[in-house]
Short mmCIF file of C-alpha atoms in Angstrom, two decimals:
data_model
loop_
_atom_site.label_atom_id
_atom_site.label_comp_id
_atom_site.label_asym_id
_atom_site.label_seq_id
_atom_site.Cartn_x
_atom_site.Cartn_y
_atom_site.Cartn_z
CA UNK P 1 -27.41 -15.37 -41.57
CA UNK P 2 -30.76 -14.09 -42.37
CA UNK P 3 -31.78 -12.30 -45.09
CA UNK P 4 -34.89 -10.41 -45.52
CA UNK P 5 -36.24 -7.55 -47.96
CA UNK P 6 -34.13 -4.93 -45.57
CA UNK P 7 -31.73 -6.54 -42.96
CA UNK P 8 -29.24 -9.10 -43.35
CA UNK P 9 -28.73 -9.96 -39.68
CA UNK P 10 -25.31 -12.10 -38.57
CA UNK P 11 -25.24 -14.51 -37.08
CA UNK P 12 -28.87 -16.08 -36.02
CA UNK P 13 -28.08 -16.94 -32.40
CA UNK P 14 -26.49 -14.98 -29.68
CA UNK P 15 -23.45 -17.85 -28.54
CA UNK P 16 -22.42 -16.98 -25.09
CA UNK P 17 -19.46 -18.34 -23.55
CA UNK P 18 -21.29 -18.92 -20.30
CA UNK P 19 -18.55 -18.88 -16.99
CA UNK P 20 -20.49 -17.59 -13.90
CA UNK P 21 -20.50 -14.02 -12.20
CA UNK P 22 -18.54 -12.91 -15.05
CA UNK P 23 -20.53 -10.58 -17.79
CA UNK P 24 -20.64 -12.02 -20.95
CA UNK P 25 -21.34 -10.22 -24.55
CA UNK P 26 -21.73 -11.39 -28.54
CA UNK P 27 -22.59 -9.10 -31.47
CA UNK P 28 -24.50 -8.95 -34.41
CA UNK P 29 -23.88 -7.38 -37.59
CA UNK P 30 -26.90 -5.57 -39.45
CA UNK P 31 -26.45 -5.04 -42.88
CA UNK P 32 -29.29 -2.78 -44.91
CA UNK P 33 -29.29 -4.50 -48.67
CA UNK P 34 -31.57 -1.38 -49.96
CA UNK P 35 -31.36 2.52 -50.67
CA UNK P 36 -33.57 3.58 -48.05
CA UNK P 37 -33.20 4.44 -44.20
CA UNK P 38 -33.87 1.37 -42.06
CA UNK P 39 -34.66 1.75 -38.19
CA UNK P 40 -34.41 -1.56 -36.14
CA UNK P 41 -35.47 -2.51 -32.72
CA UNK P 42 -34.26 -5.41 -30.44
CA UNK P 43 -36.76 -7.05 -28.00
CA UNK P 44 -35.93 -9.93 -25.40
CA UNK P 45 -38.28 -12.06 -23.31
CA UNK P 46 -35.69 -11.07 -20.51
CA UNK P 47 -34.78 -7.81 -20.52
CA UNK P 48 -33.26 -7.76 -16.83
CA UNK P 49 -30.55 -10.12 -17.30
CA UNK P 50 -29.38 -9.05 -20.96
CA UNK P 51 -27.90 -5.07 -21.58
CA UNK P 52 -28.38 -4.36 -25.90
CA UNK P 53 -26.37 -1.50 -27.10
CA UNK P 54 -27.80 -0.05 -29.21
CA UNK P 55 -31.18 -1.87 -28.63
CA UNK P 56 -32.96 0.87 -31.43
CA UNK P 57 -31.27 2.48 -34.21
CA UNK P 58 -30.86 3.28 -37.71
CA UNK P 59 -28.94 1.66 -40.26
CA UNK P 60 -27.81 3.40 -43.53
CA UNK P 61 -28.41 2.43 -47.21
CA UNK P 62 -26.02 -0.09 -48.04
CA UNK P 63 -24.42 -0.14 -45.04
CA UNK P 64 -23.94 -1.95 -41.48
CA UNK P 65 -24.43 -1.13 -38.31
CA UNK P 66 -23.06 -3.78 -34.63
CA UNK P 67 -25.62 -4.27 -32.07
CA UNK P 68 -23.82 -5.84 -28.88
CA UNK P 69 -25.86 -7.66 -26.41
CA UNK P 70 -24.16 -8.22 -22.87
CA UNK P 71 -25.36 -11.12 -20.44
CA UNK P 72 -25.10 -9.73 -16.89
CA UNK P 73 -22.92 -11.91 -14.77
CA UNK P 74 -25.38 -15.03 -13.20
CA UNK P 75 -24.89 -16.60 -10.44
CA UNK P 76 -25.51 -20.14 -11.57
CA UNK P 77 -25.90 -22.21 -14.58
CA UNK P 78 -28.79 -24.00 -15.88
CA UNK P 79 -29.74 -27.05 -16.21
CA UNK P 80 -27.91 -28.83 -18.85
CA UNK P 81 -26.34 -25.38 -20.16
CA UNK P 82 -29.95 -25.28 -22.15
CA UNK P 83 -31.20 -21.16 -22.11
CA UNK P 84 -35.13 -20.45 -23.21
CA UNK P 85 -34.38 -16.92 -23.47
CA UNK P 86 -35.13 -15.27 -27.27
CA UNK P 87 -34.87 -12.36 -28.66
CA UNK P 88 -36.75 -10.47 -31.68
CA UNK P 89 -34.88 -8.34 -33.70
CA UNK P 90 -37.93 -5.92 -35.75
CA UNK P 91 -36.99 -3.75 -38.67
CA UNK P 92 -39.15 -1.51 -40.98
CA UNK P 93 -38.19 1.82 -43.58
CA UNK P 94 -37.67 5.20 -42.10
CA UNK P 95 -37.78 8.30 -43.59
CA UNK P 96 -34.42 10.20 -45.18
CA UNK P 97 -32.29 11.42 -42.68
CA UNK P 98 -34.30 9.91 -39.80
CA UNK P 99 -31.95 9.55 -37.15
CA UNK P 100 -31.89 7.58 -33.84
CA UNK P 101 -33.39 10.15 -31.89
CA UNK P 102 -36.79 10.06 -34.06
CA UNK P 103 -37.16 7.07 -33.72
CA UNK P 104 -40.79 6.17 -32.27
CA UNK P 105 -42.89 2.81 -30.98
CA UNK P 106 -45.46 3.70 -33.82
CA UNK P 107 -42.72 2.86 -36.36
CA UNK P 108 -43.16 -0.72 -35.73
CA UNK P 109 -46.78 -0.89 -35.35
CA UNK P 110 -48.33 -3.27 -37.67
CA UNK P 111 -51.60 -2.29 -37.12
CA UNK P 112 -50.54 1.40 -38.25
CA UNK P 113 -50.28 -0.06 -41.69
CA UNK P 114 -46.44 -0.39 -41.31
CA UNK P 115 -44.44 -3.54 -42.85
CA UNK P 116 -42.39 -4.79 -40.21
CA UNK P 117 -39.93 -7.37 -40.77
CA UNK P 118 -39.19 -9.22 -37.34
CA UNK P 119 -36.41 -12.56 -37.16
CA UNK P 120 -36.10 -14.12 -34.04
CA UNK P 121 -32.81 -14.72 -32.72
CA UNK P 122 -31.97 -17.53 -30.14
CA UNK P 123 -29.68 -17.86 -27.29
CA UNK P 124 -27.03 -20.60 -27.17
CA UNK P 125 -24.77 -21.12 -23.63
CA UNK P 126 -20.97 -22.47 -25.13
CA UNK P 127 -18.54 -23.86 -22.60
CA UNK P 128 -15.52 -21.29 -22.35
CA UNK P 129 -12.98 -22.73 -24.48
CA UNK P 130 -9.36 -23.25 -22.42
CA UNK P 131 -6.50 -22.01 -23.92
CA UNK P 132 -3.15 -24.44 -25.01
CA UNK P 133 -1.29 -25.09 -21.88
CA UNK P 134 2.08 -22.61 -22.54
CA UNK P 135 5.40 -24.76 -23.12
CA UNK P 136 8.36 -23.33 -21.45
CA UNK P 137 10.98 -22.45 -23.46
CA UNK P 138 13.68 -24.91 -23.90
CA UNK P 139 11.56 -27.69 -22.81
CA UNK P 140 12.32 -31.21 -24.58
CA UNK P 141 10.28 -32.84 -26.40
CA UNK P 142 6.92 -31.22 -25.05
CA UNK P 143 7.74 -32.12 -21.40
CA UNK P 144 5.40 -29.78 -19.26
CA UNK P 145 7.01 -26.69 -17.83
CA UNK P 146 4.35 -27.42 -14.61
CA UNK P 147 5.59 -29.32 -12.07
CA UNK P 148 4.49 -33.15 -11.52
CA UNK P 149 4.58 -36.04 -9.77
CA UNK P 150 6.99 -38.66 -10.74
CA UNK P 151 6.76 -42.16 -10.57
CA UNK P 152 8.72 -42.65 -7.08
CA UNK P 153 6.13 -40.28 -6.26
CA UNK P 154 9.06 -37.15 -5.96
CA UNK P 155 8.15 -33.66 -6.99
CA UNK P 156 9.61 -32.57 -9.77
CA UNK P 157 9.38 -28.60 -9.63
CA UNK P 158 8.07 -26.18 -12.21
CA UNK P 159 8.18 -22.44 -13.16
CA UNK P 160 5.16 -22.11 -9.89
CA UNK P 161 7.55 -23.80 -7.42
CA UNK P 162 10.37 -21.34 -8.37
CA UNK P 163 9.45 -19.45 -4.38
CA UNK P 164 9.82 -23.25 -2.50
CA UNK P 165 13.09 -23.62 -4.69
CA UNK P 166 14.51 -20.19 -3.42
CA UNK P 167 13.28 -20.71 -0.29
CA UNK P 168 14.93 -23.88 0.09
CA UNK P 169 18.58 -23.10 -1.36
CA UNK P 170 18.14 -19.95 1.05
CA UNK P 171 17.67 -22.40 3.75
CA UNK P 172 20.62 -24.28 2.84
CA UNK P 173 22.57 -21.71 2.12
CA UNK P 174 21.81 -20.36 5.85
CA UNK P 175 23.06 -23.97 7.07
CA UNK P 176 25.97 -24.17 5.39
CA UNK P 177 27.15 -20.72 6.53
CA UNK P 178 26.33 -21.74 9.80
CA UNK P 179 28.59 -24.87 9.46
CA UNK P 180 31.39 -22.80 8.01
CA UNK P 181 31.16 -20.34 11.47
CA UNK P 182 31.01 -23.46 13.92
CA UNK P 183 34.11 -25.14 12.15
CA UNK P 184 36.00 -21.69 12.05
CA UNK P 185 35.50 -21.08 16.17
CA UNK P 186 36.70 -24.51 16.31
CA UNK P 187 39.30 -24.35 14.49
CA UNK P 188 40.16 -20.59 16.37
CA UNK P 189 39.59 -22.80 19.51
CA UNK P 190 42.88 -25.45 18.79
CA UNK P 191 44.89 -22.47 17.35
CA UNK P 192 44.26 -20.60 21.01
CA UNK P 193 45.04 -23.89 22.82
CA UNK P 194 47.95 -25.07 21.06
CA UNK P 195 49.40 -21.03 22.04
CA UNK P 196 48.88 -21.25 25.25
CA UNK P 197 50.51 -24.51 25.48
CA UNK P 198 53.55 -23.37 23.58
CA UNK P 199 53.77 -20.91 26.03
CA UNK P 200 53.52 -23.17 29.24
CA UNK P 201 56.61 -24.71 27.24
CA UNK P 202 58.46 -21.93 26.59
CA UNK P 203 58.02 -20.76 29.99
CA UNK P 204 59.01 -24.09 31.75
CA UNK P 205 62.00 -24.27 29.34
CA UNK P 206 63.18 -20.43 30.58
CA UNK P 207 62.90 -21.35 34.02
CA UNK P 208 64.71 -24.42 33.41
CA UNK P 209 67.93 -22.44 31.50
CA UNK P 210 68.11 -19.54 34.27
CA UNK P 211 68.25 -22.95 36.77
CA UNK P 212 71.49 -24.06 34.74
CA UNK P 213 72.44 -20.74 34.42
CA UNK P 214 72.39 -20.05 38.09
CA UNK P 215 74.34 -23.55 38.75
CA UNK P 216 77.46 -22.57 36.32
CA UNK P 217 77.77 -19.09 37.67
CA UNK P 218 77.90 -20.60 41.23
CA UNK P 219 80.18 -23.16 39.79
CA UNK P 220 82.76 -20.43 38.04
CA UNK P 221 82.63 -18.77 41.29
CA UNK P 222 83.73 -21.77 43.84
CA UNK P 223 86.42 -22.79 41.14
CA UNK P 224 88.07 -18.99 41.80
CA UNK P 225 87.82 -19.90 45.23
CA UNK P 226 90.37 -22.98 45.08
CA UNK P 227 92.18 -21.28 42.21
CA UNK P 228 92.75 -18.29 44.97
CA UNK P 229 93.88 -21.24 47.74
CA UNK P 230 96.11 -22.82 45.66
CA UNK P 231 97.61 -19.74 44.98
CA UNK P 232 97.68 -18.31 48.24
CA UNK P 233 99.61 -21.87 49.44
CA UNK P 234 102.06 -21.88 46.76
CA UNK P 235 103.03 -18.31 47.70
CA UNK P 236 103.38 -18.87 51.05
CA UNK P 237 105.51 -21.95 50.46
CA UNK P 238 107.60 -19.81 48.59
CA UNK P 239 107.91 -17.43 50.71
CA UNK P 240 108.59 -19.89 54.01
CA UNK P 241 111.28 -21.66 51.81
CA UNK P 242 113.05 -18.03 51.11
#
């Protein structure tokens, strides 16, 4: 923090989380220590690839007032994450009541006679900081919901391999219903045979009781035959012996 005769200014240096094409932003926090009106300006020695909001301004008596500086999104980093860029941060009284809008450049002319307080602010590049890996819940003794590579060099799935899982079962779920259907037409297939031999059987055993059936009515029919002989001799033995 800096502290002058009319700004406090938080923090010193603008820390950006630097991650490329992404835009990046920080604030600082202005804080007027005195009764009067303060107007500030913000300066950079690279105005094209930082965005201040707001870069002029007034801050009350005895109260603050955020400046946010944005970093537009680059398209590579530099060498060794070092950044020259700087920035001035100028502040000086202002009339009661002066508001953004009258602001002026003359304000924070020095040569106009005016005191100008100026801090100089420097830029810092911060690796982005990676957040805790999330445990699943359930999980013993910190084992890693991801999946990983075991030591027989298997897969052993995670919450992200949930699709292959699905996939698979769906797979084998497909296979065994397709087993089930080939051992049911199979098993439709013996039940047809085994009919139509039962039939063949049945049929060859019908033919083979009309057979015996026409043999003891032919049978019946030749023992009437003697039985009317017989008779027919025996009556006319009787009758030659009256």
């Amino acid at each position: 923090m800096s502290t002058g005769e009319l700004l406090s200014i938080d923090p010193l240096e603008l820390k950006f989380f630097f991650e490329l094409r992404k835009q990046i932003s920080c604030s600082l926090q202005l804080s007027n220590k005195t009764d009067n009106y303060v107007a500030f300006k913000v300066k950079t020695t690279n105005p094209k690839k930082y965005c201040v909001r707001p870069n002029t301004g007034i801050v009350m008596p005895r109260s603050t007032c955020d400046v946010t500086v944005t970093m537009q999104a680059q398209k590579e980093a530099p060498p060794d994450m070092q950044c020259k860029d700087k920035f001035l941060l100028q502040s000086v009284k202002a009339p009661d009541g002066t508001t953004s809008k009258g602001i002026t450049p003359e304000m924070f002319n020095k040569e106009a006679g005016h005191v100008v307080e100026e801090c100089k602010l420097r830029v810092v590049y911060l690796a982005p900081t990676q957040p805790p890996s999330p445990v699943a819940e359930g999980s013993e003794e910190g084992s890693s919901p991801r999946g990983s590579v075991s030591e027989n060099g298997n897969f052993n799935n995670g919450p992200d391999s949930t699709p292959v899982t699905r996939a698979f079962a769906e797979r084998s779920d497909g296979s065994e219903k397709s087993v089930e259907a080939k051992a049911l037409i199979a098993r439709l297939t013996d039940e047809k045979n085994n009919a139509v031999r039962q039939n063949t059987k049945l049929n060859q055993e019908l033919e083979l009781l009309k057979r015996e059936s026409s043999k003891s009515r032919g049978g019946v029919s030749m023992v009437i035959v003697v039985l009317i002989g017989l008779l027919g001799i025996i009556m006319g033995y009787l009758l030659n012996k009256a």
